[in-house]
Short mmCIF file of C-alpha atoms in Angstrom, two decimals:
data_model
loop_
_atom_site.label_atom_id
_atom_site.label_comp_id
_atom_site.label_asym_id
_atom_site.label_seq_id
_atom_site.Cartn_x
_atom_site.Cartn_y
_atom_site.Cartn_z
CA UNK A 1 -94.17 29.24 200.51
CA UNK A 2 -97.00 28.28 197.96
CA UNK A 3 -99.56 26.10 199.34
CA UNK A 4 -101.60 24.01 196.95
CA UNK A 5 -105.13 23.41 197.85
CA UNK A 6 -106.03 19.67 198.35
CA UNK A 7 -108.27 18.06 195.82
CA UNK A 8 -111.95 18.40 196.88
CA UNK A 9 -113.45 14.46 197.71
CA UNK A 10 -116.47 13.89 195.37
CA UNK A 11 -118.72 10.54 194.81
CA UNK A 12 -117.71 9.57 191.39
CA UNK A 13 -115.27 11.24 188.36
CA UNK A 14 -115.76 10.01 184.65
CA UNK A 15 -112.68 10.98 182.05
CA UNK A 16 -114.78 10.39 178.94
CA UNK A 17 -112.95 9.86 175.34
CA UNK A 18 -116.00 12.10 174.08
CA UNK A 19 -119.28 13.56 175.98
CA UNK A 20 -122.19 15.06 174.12
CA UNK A 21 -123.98 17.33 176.92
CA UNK A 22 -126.95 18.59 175.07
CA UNK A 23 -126.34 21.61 175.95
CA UNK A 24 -124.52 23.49 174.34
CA UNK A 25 -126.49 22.28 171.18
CA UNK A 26 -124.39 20.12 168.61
CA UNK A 27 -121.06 20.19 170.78
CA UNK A 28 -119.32 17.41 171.43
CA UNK A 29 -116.46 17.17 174.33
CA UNK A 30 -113.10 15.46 174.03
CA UNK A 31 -111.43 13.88 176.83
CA UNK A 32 -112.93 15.98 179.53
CA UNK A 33 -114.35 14.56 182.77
CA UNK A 34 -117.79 14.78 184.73
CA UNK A 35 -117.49 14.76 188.25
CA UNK A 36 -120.35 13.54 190.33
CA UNK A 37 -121.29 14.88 194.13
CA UNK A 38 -124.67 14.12 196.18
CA UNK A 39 -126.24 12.77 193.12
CA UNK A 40 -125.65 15.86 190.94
CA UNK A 41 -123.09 16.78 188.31
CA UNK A 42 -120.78 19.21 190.02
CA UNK A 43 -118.36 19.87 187.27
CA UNK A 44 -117.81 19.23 183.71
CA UNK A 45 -114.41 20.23 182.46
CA UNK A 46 -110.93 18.73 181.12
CA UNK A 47 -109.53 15.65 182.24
CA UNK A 48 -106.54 17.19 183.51
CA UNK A 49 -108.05 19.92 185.76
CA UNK A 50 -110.35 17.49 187.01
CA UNK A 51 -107.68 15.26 188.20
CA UNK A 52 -105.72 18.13 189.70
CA UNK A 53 -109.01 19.33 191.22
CA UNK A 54 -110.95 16.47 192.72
CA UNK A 55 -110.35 13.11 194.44
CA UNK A 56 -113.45 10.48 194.01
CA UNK A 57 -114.40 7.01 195.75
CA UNK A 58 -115.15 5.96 191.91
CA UNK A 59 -113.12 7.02 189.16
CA UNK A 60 -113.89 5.24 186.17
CA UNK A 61 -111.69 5.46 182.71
CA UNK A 62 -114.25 5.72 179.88
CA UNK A 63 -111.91 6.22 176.97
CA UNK A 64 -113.55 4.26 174.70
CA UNK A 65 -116.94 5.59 175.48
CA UNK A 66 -119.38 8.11 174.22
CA UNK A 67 -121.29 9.66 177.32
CA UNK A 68 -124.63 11.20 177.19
CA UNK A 69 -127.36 12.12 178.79
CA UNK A 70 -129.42 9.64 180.15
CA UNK A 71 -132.46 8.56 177.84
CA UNK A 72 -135.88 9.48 178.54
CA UNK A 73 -139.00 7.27 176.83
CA UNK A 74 -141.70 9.37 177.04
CA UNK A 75 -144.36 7.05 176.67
CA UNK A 76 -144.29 3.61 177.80
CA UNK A 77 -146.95 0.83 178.81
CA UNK A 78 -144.18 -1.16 180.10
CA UNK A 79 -145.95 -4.12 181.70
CA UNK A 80 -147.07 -4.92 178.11
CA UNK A 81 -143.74 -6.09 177.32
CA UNK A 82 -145.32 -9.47 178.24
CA UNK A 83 -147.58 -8.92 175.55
CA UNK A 84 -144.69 -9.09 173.34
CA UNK A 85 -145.38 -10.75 169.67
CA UNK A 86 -149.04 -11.75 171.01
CA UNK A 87 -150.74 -9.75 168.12
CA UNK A 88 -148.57 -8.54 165.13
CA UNK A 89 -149.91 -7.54 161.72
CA UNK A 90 -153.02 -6.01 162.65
CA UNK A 91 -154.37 -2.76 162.48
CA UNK A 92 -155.00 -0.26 165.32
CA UNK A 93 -158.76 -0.92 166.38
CA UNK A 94 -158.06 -4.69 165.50
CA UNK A 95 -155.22 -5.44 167.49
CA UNK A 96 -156.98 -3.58 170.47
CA UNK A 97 -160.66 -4.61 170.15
CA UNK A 98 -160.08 -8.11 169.84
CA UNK A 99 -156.54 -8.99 171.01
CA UNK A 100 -154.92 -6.83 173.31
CA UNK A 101 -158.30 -5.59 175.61
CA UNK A 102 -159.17 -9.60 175.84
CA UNK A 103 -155.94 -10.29 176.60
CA UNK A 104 -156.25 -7.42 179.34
CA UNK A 105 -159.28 -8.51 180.85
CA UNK A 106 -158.22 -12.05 181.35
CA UNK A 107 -154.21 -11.28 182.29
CA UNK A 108 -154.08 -8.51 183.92
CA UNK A 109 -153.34 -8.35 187.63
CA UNK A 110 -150.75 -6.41 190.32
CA UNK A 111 -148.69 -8.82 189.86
CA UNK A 112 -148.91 -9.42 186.15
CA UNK A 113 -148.26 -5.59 186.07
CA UNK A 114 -144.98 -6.06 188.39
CA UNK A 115 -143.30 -8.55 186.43
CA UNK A 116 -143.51 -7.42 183.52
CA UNK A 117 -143.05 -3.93 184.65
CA UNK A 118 -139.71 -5.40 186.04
CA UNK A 119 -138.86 -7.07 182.33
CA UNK A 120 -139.39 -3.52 180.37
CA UNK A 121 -136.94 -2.03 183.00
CA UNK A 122 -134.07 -4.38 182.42
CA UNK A 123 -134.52 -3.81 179.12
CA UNK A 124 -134.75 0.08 179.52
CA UNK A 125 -131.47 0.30 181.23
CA UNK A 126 -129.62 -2.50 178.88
CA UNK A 127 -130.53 0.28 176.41
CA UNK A 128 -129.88 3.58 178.32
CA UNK A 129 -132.95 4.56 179.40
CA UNK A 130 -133.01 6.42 182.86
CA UNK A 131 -136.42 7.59 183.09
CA UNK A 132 -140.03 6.77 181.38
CA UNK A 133 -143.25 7.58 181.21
CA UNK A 134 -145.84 4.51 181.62
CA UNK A 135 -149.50 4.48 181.30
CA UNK A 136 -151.36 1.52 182.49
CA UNK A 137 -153.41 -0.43 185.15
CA UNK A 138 -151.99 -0.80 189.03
CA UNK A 139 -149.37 1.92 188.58
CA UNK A 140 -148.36 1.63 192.27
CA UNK A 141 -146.59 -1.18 191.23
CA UNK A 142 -145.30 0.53 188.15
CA UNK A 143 -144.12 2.72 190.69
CA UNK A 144 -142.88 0.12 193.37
CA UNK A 145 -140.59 -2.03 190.51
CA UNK A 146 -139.40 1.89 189.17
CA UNK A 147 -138.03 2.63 192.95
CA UNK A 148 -136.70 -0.78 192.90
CA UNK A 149 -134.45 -0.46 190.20
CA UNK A 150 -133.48 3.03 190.37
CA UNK A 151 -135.47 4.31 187.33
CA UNK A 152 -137.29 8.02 187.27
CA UNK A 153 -140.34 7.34 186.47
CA UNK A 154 -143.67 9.60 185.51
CA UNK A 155 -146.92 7.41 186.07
CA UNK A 156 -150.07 8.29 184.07
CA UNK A 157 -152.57 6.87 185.47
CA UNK A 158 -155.31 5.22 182.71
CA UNK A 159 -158.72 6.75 182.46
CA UNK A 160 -161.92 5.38 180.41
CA UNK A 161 -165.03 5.49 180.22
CA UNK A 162 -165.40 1.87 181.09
CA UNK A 163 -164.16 -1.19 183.40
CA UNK A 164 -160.82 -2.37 183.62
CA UNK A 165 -159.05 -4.88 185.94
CA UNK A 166 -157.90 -1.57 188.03
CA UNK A 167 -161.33 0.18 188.15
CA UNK A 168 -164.64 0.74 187.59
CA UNK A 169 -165.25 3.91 185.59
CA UNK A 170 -163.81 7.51 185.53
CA UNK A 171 -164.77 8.54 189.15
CA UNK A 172 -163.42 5.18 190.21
CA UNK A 173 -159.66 5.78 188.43
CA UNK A 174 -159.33 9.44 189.30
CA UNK A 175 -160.01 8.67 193.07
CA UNK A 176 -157.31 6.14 193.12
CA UNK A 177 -155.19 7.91 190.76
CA UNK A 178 -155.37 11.59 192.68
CA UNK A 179 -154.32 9.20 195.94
CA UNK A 180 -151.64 7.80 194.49
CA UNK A 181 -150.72 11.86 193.84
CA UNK A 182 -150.67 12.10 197.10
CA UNK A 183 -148.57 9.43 198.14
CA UNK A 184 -145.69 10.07 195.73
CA UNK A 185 -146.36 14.56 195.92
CA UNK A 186 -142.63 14.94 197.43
CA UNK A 187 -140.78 12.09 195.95
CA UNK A 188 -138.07 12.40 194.22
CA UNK A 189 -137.79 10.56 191.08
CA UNK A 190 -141.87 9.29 190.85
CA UNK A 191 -143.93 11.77 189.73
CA UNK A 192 -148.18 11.02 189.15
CA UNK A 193 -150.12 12.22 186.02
CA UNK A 194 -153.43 11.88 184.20
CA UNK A 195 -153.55 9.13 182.09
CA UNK A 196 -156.90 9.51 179.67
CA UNK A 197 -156.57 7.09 177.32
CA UNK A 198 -157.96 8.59 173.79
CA UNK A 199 -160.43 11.35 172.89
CA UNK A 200 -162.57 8.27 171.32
CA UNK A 201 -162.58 6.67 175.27
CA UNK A 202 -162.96 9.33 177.06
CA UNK A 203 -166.16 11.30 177.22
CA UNK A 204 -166.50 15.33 177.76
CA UNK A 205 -167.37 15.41 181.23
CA UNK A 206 -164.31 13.40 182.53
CA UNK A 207 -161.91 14.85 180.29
CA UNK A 208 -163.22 18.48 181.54
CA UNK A 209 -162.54 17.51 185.38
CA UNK A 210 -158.95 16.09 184.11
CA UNK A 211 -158.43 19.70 182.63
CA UNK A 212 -159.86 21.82 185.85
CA UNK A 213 -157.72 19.05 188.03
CA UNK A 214 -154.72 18.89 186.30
CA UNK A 215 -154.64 22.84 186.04
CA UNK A 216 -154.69 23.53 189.65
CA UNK A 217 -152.65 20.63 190.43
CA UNK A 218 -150.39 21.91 187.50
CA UNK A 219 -149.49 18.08 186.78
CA UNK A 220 -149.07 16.54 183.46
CA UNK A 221 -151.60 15.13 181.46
CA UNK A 222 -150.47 12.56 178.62
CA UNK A 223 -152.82 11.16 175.85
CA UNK A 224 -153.16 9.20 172.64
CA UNK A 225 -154.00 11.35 170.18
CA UNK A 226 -154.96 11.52 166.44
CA UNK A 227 -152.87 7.93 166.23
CA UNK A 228 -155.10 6.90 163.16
CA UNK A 229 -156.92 8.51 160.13
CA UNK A 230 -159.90 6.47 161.36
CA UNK A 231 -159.75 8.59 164.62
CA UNK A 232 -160.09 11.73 162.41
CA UNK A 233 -162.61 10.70 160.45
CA UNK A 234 -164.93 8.77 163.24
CA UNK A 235 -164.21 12.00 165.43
CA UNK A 236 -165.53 14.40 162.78
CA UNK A 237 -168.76 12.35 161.74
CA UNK A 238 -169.93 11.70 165.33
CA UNK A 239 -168.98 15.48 166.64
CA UNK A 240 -168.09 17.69 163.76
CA UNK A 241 -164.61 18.18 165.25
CA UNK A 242 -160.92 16.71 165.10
CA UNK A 243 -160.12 15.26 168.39
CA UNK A 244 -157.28 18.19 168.74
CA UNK A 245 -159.90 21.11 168.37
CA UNK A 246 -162.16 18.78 170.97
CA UNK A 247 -159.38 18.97 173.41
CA UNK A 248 -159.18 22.65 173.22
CA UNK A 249 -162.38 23.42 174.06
CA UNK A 250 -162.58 21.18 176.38
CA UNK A 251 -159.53 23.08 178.17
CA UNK A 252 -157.32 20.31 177.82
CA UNK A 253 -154.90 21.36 175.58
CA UNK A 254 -151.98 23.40 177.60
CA UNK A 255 -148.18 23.35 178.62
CA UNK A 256 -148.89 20.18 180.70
CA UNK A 257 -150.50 18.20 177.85
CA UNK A 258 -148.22 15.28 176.38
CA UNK A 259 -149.97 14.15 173.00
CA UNK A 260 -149.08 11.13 172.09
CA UNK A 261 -148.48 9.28 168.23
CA UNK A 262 -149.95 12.68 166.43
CA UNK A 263 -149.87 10.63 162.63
CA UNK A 264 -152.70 12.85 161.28
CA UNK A 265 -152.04 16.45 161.47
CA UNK A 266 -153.24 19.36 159.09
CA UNK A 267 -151.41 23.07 159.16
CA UNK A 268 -153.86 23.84 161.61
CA UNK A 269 -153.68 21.23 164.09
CA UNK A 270 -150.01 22.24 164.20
CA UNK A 271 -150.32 25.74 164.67
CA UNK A 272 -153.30 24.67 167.47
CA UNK A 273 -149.85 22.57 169.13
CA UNK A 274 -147.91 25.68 168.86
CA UNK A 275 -150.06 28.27 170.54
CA UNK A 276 -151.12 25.57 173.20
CA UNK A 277 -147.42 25.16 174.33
CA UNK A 278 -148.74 21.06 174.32
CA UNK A 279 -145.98 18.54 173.55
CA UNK A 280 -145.78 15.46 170.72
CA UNK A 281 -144.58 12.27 172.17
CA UNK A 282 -143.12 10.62 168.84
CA UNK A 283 -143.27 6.71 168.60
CA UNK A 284 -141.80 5.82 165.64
CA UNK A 285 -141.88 1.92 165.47
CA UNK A 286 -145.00 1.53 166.96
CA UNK A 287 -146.68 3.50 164.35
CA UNK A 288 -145.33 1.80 161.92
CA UNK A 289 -145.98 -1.61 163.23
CA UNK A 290 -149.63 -0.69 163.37
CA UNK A 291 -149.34 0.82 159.98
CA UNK A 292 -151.13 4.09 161.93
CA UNK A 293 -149.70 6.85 159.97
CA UNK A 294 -146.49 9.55 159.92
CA UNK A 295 -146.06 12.01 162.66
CA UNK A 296 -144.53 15.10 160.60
CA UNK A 297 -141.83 15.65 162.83
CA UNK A 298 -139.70 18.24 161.39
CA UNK A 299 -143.53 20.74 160.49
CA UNK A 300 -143.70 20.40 164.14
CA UNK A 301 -140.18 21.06 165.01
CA UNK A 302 -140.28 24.65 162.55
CA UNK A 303 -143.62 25.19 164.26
CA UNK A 304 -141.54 25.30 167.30
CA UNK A 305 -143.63 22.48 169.31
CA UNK A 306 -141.28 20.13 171.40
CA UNK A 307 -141.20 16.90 170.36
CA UNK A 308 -139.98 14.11 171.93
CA UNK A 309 -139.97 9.80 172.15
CA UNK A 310 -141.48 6.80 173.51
CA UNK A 311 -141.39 3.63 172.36
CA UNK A 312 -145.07 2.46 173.49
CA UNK A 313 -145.08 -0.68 174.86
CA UNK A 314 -143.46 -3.80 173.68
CA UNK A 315 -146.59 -5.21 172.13
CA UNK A 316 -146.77 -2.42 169.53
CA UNK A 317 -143.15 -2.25 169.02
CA UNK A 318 -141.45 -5.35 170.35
CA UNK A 319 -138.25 -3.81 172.49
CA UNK A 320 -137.57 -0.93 174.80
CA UNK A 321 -134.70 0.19 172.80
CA UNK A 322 -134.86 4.30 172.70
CA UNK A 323 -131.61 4.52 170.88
CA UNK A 324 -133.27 2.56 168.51
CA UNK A 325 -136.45 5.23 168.29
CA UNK A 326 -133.81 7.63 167.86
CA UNK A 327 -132.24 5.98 164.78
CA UNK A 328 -135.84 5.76 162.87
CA UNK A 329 -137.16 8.91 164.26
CA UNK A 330 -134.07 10.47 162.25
CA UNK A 331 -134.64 8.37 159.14
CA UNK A 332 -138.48 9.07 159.42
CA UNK A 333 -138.34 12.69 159.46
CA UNK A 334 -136.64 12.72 156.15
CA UNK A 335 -138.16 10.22 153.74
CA UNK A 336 -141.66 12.39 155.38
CA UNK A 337 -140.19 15.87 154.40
CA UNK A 338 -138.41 14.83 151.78
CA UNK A 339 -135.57 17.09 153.38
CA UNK A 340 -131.97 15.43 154.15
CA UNK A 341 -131.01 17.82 156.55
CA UNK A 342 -134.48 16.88 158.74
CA UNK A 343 -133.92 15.49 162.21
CA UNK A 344 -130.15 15.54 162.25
CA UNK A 345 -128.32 13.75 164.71
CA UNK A 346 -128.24 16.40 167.43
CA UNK A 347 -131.53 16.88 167.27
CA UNK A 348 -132.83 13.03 167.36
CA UNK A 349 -130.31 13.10 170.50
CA UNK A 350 -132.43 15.95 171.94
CA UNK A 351 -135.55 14.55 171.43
CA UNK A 352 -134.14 11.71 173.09
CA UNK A 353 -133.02 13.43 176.17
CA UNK A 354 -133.81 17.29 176.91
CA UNK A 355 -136.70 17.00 174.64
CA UNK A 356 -138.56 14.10 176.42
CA UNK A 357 -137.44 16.31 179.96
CA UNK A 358 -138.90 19.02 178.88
CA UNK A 359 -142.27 17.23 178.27
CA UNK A 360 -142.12 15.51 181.49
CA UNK A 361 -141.55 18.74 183.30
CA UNK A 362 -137.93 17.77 184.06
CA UNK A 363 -136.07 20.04 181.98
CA UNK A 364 -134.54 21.63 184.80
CA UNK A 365 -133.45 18.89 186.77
CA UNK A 366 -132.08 16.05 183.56
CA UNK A 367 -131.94 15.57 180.05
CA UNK A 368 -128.57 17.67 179.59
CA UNK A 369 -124.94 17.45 181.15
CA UNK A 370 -125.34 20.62 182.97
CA UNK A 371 -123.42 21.33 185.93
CA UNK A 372 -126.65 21.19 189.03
CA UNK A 373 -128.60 18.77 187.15
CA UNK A 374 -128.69 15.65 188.57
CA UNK A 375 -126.61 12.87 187.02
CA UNK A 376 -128.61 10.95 185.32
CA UNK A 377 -125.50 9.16 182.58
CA UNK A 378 -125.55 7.00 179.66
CA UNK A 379 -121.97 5.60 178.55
CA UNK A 380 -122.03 3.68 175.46
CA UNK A 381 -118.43 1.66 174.23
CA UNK A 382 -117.47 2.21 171.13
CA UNK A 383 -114.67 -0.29 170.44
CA UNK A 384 -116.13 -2.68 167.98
CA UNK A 385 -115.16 -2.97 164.42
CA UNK A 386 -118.20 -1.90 163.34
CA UNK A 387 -117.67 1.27 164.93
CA UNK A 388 -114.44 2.60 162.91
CA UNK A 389 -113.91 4.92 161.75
CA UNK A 390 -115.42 7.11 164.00
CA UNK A 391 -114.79 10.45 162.62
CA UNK A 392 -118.69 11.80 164.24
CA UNK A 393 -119.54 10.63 167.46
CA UNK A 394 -123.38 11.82 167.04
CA UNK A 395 -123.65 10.37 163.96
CA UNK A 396 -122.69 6.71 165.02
CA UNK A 397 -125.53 7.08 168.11
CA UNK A 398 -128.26 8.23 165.28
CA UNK A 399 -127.21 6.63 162.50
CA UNK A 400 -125.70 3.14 163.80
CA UNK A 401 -127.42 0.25 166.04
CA UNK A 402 -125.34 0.33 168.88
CA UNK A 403 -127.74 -0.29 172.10
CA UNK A 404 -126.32 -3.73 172.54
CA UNK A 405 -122.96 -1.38 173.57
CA UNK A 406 -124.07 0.47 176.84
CA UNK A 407 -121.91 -0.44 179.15
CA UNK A 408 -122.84 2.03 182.03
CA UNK A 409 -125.77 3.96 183.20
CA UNK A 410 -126.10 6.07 186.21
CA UNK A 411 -129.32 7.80 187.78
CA UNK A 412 -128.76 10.17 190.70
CA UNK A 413 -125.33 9.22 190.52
CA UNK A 414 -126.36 5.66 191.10
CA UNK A 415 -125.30 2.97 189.37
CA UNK A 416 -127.97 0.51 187.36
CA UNK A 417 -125.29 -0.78 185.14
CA UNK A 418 -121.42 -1.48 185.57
CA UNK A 419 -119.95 -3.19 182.72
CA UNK A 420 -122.98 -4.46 180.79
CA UNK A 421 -124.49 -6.12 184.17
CA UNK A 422 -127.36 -5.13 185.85
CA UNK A 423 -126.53 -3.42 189.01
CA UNK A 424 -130.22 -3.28 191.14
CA UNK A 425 -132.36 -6.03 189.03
CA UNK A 426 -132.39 -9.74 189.05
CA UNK A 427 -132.20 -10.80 185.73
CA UNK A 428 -132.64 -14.44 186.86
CA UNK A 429 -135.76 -14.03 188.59
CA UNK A 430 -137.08 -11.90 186.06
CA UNK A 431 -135.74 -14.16 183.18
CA UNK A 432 -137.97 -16.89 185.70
CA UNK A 433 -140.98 -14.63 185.73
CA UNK A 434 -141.33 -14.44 182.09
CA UNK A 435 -140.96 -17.89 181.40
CA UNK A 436 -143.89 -18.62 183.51
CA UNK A 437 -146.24 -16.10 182.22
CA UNK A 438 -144.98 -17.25 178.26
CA UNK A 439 -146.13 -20.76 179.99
CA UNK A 440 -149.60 -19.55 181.70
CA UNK A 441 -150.76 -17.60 179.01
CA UNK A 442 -149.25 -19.89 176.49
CA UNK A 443 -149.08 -19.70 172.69
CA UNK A 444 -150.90 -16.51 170.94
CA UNK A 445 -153.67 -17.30 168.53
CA UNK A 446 -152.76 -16.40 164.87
CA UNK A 447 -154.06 -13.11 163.70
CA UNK A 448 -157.62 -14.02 162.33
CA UNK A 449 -158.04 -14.19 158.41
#
């Protein structure tokens, strides 16, 4: 007599129309299932094996679905997104100088930071997002509202050479910021980095203690850099050096260096990136917006530096939306080359996901449907009109606007959205929240003449 073994019990199985893992690069899966155990991804294979195979509390039918990895915005000021519209049409040092700092200075408080930390992650997971990066004042409750609603979050805590609402001065930020290391050293989706602002507000002596700091503690150090042509050419008539060759030897440029915006690069600051092993967090929009320049995307790419996105906060850009980034970061790269085949739509997918892991130091646990990693999911319905005919999967999440489609999105194996509905936020009181701070700080001067 033949016995037949009975199906192993698992958390959660998902028979997906088509999955796009990653990894393997440019492959995309038809009808095949991801099964889901302890928060990881325990199998990936054919629907009908995983039936015959496993038995879950959850199944879920995604047939009219494309399922991804989860996205990951690799740089993020997120509370900003109450900043939204207050400032558009200016120029970098304008729009900071006399609009956003001010704003800052008279705004800015924990819970300021929590609300509209809270209104950036609604909007993060609407649009697929499963983990950021955010760099900005009170980060412990960047890091509260992140644990709250299930997001994976890296916090780089700011550092300048001058007073903020959440400290005094370089020694003042690093002491808080190397405590709030502390707290979070074992956790398991908050992880703490250094946060220096800009080459042009951070001074040598601070930026050299990040470097010896970060090195031993071998965590990540993330940084706006060479964002404007102004930035260039300030740096090299107050030092005699671009801010990229300042970094260097200065010790900051390495492995765990996240550079962010990177508009104004020469052949040499990109062969600098590639030696250095430091990655380019890409923001498309915002640089735009704030006319700040063209990160060469696909130089760095054939240089072989790992590039990945952010959307910066919603004051530069105006949403959260990474598939969004993903769709101009593709377009970008080839009106800038002048190269069709530039960013294709694997690749703005990678930068999207295992890209933005990689820069985070994740790589190994998300960013790819790999069986072991943990499953952090993005399923986006594809049933609309609009959508058909869908002969390329990877070409409709690249090419097409379809954020407003997530349906589903899973971190850990938890679910943050079922069905288009928030699943750990809520969107009244935050709706409520925002409405009183539009109300409090009230109607945004016009852009002066």
């Amino acid at each position: 007599m033949t016995h037949t073994a009975a199906p192993q019990q698992v958390d959660t199985i998902l028979h997906c129309r088509w999955i796009i893992p990653v990894v393997p690069s440019a492959t995309v899966l038809q009808d095949c299932s991801l099964v889901i155990a302890a928060g990881k991804i325990l199998a990936l294979l054919p629907q009908a094996e995983a039936s015959r195979r496993f038995s879950a509390k959850d199944t879920l039918q995604l047939d009219r679905h494309i399922v991804i990895p989860g996205l990951v915005n690799s740089h993020n000021h997120a509370a900003m997104s109450l900043f939204k519209g207050m400032a558009d049409d200016l120029p970098l040092q304008d729009w900071l100088e006399h609009h956003i700092w001010p704003a800052e200075k008279q705004w800015i408080s924990p819970r300021f930071v929590a609300d509209g930390t809270e209104l950036a992650a609604a909007e993060m997971i609407r649009s697929g997002t499963t983990t950021f990066s955010d760099m900005y004042f009170y980060p412990e409750e960047v890091a509260r509202v992140a644990m709250h609603a299930g997001l994976r979050c890296q916090l780089a805590f700011p550092v300048l050479d001058f007073p903020t609402p959440w400290g005094t001065g370089p020694d003042d930020y690093l002491h808080k910021g190397l405590a709030l290391h502390d707290k979070f050293r074992s956790h398991s989706t908050i992880s703490v980095g250094f946060g220096p602002h800009a080459p042009y507000t951070v001074s040598d002596e601070p930026l050299q203690r990040i470097a010896t700091i970060a090195e031993e503690m071998q965590a990540a150090i993330q940084i706006h850099l060479h964002e404007t042509a102004a930035e260039i050419d300030n740096a090299l008539a107050q030092t005699g050096e671009r801010p990229i060759q300042r970094l260097q030897r200065l010790g900051l440029l390495s492995p765990l260096t996240q550079c962010v915006h990177m508009t104004q690069l020469d052949a040499a600051d990109i062969e600098l990136l590639a030696n250095s092993g430091a990655h380019v967090i890409h923001c498309p929009s915002s640089n735009l917006k704030l006319a700040s320049g063209f990160c060469p995307v696909q130089d760095l790419l054939d240089a072989g530096v790992n590039v990945a996105l952010g959307t910066d906060s919603a004051a530069s850009n105006n949403d959260q939306d990474l598939l969004a980034e993903m769709n101009l970061a593709a377009l970008l790269a080839k009106g800038v080359s002048a190269r069709a085949d530039a960013v294709d739509a694997h690749t703005a997918l990678r930068m999207a996901t295992l890209n933005g892991a990689r820069a985070l130091g994740l790589e190994q646990q998300i960013g790819s449907l790999e069986v072991g990693k943990q499953a952090d999911i993005t399923a986006i319905e594809v049933n609309e009109t609009r959508n058909m005919p869908l002969y390329n999967p990877a070409s409709l999440l690249a090419y097409s606007n379809i954020s407003n489609q997530v349906s589903h999105v899973w971190v850990n194996g938890r679910n943050l959205l079922k069905q288009g509905q928030l699943q750990t936020l809520n969107e009244t009181g935050i709706r409520a929240n925002a409405s009183y701070w539009q109300q409090r700080i009230g109607k945004p001067q016009a852009p002066r003449a």
